[in-house]
Short mmCIF file of C-alpha atoms in Angstrom, two decimals:
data_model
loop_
_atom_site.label_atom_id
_atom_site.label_comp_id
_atom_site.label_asym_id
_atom_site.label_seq_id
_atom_site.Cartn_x
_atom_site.Cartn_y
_atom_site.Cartn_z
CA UNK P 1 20.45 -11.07 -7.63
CA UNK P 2 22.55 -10.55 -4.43
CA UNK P 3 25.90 -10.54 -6.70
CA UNK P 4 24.04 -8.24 -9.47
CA UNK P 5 22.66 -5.90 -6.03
CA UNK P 6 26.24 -4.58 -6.52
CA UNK P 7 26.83 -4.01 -10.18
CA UNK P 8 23.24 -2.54 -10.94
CA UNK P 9 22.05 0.86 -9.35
CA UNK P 10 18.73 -0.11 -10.91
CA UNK P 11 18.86 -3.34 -8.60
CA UNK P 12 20.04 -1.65 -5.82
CA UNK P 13 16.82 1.17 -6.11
CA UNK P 14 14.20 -2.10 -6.13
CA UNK P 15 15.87 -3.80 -3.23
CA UNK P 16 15.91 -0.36 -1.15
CA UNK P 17 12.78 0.94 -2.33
CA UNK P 18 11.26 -2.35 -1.68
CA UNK P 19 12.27 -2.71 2.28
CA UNK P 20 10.70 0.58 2.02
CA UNK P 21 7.74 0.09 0.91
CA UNK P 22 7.85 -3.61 2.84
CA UNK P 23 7.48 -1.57 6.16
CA UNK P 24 5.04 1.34 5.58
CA UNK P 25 2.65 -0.75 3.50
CA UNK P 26 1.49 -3.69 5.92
CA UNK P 27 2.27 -0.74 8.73
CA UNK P 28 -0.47 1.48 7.74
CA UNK P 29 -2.48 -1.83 6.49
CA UNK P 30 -3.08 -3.14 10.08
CA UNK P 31 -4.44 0.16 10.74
CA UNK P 32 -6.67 -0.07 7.79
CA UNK P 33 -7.72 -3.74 8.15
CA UNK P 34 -9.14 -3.27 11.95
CA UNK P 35 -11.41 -0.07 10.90
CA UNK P 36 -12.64 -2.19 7.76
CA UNK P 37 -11.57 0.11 5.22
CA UNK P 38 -9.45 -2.48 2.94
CA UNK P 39 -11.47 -1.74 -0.08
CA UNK P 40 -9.88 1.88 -0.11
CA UNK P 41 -6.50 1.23 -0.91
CA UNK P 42 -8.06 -0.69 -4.42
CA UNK P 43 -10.10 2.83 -4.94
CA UNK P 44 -6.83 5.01 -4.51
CA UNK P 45 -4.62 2.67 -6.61
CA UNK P 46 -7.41 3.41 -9.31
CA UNK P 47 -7.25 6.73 -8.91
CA UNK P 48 -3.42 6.95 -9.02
CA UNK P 49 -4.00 4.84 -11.98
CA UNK P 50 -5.38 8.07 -13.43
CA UNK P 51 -2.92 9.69 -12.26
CA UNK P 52 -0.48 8.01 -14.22
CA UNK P 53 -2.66 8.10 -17.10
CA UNK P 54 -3.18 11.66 -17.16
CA UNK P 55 1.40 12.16 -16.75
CA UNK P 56 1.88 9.97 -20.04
CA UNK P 57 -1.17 12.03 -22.05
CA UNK P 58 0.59 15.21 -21.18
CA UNK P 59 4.33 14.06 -21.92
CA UNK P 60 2.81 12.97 -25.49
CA UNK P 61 0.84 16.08 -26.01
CA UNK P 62 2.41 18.73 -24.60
CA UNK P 63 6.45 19.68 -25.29
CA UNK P 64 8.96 20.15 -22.57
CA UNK P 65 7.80 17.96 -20.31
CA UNK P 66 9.05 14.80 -20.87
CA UNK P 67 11.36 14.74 -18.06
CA UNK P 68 8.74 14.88 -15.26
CA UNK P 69 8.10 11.58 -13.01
CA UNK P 70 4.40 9.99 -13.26
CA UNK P 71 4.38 9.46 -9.80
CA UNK P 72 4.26 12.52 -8.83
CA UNK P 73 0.99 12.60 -11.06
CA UNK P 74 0.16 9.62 -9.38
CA UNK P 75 0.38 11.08 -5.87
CA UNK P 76 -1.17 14.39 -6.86
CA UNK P 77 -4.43 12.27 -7.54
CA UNK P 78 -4.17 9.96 -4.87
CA UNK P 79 -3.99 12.29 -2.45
CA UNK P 80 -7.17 14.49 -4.08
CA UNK P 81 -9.20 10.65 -4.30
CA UNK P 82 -8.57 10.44 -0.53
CA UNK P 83 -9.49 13.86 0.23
CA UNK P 84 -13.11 13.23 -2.10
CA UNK P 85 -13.04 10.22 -0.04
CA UNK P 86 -13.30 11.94 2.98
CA UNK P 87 -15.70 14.89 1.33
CA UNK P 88 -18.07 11.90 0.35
CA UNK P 89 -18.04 10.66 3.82
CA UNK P 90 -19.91 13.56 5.34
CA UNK P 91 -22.50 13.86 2.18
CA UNK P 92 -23.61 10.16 2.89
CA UNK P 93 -23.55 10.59 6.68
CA UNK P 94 -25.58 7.12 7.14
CA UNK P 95 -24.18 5.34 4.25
CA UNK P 96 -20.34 6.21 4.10
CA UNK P 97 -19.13 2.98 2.82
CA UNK P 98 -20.60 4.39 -0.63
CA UNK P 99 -17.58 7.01 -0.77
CA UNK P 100 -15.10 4.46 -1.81
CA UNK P 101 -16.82 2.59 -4.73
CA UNK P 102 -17.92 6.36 -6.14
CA UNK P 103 -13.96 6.92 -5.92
CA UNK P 104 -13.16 3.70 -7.24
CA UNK P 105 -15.47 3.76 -10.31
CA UNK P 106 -14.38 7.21 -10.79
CA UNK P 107 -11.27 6.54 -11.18
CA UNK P 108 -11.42 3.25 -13.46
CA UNK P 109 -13.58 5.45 -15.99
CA UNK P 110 -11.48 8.75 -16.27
CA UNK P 111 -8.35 6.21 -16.10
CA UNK P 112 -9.67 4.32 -19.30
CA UNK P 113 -10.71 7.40 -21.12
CA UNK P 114 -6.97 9.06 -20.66
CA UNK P 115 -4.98 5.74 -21.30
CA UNK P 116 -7.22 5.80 -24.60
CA UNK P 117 -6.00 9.32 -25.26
CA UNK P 118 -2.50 8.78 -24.90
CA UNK P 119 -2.80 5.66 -27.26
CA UNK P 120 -3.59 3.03 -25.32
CA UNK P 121 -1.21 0.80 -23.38
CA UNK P 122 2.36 1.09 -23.69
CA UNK P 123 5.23 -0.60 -21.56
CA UNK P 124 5.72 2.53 -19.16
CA UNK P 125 1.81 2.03 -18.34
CA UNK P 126 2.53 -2.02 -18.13
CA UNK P 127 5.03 -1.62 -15.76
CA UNK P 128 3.27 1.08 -13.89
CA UNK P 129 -0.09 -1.83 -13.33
CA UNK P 130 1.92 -4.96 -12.59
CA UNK P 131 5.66 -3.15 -11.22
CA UNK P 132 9.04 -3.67 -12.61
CA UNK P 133 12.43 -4.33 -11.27
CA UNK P 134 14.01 -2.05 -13.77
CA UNK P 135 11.15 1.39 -13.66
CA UNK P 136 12.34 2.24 -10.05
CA UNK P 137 14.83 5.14 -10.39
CA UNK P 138 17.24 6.64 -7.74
CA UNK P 139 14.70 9.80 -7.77
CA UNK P 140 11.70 7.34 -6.98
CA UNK P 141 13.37 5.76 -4.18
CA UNK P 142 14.87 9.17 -2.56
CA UNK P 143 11.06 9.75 -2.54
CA UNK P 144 9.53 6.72 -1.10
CA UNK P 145 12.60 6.91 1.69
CA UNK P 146 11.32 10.69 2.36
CA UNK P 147 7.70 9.55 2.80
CA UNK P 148 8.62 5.77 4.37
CA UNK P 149 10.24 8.11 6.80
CA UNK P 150 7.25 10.66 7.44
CA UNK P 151 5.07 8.13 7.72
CA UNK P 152 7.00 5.91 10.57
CA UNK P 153 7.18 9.02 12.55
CA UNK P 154 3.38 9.94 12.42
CA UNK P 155 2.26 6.72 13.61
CA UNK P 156 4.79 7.11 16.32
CA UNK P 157 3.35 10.64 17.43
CA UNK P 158 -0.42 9.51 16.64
CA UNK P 159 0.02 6.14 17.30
CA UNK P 160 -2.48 6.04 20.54
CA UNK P 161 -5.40 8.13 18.35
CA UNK P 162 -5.01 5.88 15.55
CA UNK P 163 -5.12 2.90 17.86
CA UNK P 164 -8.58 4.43 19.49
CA UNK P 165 -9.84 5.49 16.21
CA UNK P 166 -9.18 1.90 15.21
CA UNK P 167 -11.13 0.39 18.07
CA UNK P 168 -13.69 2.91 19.20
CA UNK P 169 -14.60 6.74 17.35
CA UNK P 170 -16.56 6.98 19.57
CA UNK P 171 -14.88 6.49 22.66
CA UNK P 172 -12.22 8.93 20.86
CA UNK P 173 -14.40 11.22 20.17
CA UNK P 174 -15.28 11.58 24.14
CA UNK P 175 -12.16 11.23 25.20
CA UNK P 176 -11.40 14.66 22.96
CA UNK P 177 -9.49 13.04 20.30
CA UNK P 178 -9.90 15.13 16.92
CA UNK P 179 -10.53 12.12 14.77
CA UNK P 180 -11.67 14.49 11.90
CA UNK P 181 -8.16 15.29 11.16
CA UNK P 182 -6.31 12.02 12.47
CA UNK P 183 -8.27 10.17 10.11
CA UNK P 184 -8.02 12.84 6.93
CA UNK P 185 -3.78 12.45 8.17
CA UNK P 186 -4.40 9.01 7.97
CA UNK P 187 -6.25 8.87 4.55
CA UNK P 188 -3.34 10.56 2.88
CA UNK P 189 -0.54 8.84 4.16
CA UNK P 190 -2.57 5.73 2.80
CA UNK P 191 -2.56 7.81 -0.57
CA UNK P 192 1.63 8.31 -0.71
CA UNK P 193 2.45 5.02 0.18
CA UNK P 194 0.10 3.66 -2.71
CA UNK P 195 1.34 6.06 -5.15
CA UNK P 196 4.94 5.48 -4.08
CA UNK P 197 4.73 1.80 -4.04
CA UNK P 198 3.08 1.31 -7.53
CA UNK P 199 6.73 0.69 -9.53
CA UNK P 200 7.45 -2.12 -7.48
CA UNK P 201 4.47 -3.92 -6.58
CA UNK P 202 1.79 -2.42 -9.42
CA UNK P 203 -1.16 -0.05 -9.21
CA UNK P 204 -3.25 -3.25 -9.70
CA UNK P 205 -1.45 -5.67 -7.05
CA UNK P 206 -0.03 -2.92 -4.30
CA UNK P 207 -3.83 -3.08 -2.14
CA UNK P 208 -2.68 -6.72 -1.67
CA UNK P 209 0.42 -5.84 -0.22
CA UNK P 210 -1.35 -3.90 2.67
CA UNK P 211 -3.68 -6.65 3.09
CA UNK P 212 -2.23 -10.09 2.80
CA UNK P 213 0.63 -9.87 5.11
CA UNK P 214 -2.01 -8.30 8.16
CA UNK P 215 -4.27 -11.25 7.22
CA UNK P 216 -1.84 -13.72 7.80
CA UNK P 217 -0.40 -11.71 11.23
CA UNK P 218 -3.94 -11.77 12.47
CA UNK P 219 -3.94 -15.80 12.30
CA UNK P 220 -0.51 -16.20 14.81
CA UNK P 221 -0.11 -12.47 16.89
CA UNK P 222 -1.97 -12.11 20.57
CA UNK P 223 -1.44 -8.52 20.40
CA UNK P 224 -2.28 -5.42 18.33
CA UNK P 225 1.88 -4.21 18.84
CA UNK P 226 2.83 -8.13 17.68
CA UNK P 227 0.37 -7.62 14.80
CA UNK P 228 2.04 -4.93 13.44
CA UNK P 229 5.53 -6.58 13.59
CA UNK P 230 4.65 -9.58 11.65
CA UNK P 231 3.09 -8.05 9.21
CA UNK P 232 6.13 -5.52 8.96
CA UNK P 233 8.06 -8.92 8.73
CA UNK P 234 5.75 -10.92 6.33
CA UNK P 235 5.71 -7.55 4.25
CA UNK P 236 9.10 -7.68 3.80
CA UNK P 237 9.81 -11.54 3.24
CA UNK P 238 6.78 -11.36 0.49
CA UNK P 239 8.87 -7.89 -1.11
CA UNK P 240 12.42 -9.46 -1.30
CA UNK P 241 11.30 -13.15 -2.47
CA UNK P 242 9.12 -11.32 -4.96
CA UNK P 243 11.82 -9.49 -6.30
CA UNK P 244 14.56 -11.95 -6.34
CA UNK P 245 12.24 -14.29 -7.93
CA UNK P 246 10.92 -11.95 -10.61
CA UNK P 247 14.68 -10.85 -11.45
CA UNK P 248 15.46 -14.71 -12.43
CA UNK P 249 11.99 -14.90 -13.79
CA UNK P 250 12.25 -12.12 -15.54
CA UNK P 251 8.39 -11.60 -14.33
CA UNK P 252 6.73 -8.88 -13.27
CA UNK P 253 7.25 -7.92 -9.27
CA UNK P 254 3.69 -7.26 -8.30
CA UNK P 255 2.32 -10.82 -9.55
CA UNK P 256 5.30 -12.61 -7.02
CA UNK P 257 5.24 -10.36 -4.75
CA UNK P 258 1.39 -11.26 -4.19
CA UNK P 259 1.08 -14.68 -4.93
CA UNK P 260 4.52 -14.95 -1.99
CA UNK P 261 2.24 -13.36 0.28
CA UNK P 262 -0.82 -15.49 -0.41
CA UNK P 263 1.61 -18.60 0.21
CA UNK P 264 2.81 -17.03 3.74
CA UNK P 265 -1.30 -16.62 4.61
CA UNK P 266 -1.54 -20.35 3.77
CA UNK P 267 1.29 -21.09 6.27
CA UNK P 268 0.20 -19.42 8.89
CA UNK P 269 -3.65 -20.34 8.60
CA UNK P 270 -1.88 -23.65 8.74
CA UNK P 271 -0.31 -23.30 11.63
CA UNK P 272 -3.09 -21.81 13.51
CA UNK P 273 -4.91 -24.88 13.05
CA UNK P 274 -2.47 -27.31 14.10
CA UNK P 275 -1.79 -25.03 16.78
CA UNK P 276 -5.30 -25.18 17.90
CA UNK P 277 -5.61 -29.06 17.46
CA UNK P 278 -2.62 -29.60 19.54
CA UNK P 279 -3.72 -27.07 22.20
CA UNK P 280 -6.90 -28.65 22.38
CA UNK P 281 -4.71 -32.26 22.77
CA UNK P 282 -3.18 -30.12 26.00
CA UNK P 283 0.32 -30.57 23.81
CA UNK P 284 0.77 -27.08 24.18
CA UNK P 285 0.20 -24.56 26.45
#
């Protein structure tokens, strides 16, 4: 893959897009792992599922649009799922984890009833659930760099609210952070990056992504700052092997990328517990 990296632009879009999306996913996933909300990047993949869905009925029904991108569908309903999200919140005041599995199921229904529409699966949809080396375009990855880079610069300006909000809402709230809007902010950049990283990893696999490489940081990091940059780093490893091994494959991304991951969390549950043995030994300090 390295050799073909510079004889393929489509190559070159997955490996770029990929560190991309290797960064901003586990970034914003350490975020979402400590405040317990892991089951809402599966409900806005679903949604951006119809998203999708809802780009392929129109280029088949209606003329003249058959140049437009589907995920910029994709994010249009992401976004809107994570705003509902948030809308759903305040209605069930005393039982908001019930926002996300409203979204969820929401989204799996209207999601089956367009793909039916539109004829049922095709390869653009396959590719769209599981990824694909070759779907990334040049356009895609101009787009993922524009939001990677958004992103990386809002946690940098928000980054102490977000870590309070994390912890403690209500020490944030006293302490006058607004975490009304931090946490809407937050939502939605949680929304792009799904939407965005769907062509490489999948709709179906790309909650994984933000998950899997925080679990296994959690196992080995003594900070929250060291969590973050190992699961920036396992993010990445999992993204690269994934592709390189589903180019030689010739599998889809998402189920390597994933199942990479899940072998990295082995490791370092692994190596927790011989850590721990040995400490308790007094072989290490």
């Amino acid at each position: 893959m390295i050799e073909s990296f510079f004889q393929y632009e489509f190559l070159q879009n997955a490996a770029i897009t990929g560190l991309l999306i290797g960064i901003v996913a586990p970034l914003l996933g350490v975020f979402i792992v400590v405040r317990r909300l892991s089951l809402i990047a599966d409900a806005l993949s679903h949604i951006t599922l119809t998203g999708i869905a809802a780009s392929l009925l129109l280029e088949k029904k209606v003329t003249g649009i058959n140049d437009w991108n589907p995920i910029y569908m994709g994010m249009v309903f992401s976004v809107g799922g994570a705003v509902l999200i948030e809308r759903l919140r305040k209605v069930y005041k005393h039982y908001e984890e019930l926002a996300i599995p409203i979204i969820l199921s929401g989204g799996i229904g209207l999601g089956v009833i367009l793909i039916s529409l539109a004829d049922g699966f095709n390869t653009d949809l396959f590719s769209y659930l599981f990824g694909s080396v070759t779907a990334v375009s040049r356009d895609s990855m101009w787009t993922v760099l524009v939001i990677t880079m958004i992103v990386v610069m809002i946690v940098i300006l928000f980054y102490k609210e977000l870590f309070v909000l994390s912890f403690d809402e209500e020490h944030a709230s006293v302490s006058g952070v607004n975490g009304r809007w931090i946490h809407l902010l937050f939502i939605v950049m949680v929304a792009l990056v799904i939407a965005s990283s769907m062509q490489v990893v999948g709709i179906l696999l790309v909650s994984a992504l933000m998950t899997l490489p925080v679990a296994s940081a959690l196992r080995i990091a003594r900070s929250f700052k060291q969590t973050i940059g190992l699961s920036i780093a396992f993010g990445e490893i999992s993204v690269m092997l994934g592709l390189f091994s589903s180019y030689h494959l010739s599998v889809p991304p998402g189920g390597t990328i994933v199942v990479i991951a899940i072998l990295i969390l082995v490791l370092s549950i692994l190596y927790k517990k011989v850590r721990t043995q040995l400490w308790i030994k007094g072989e290490v300090g």
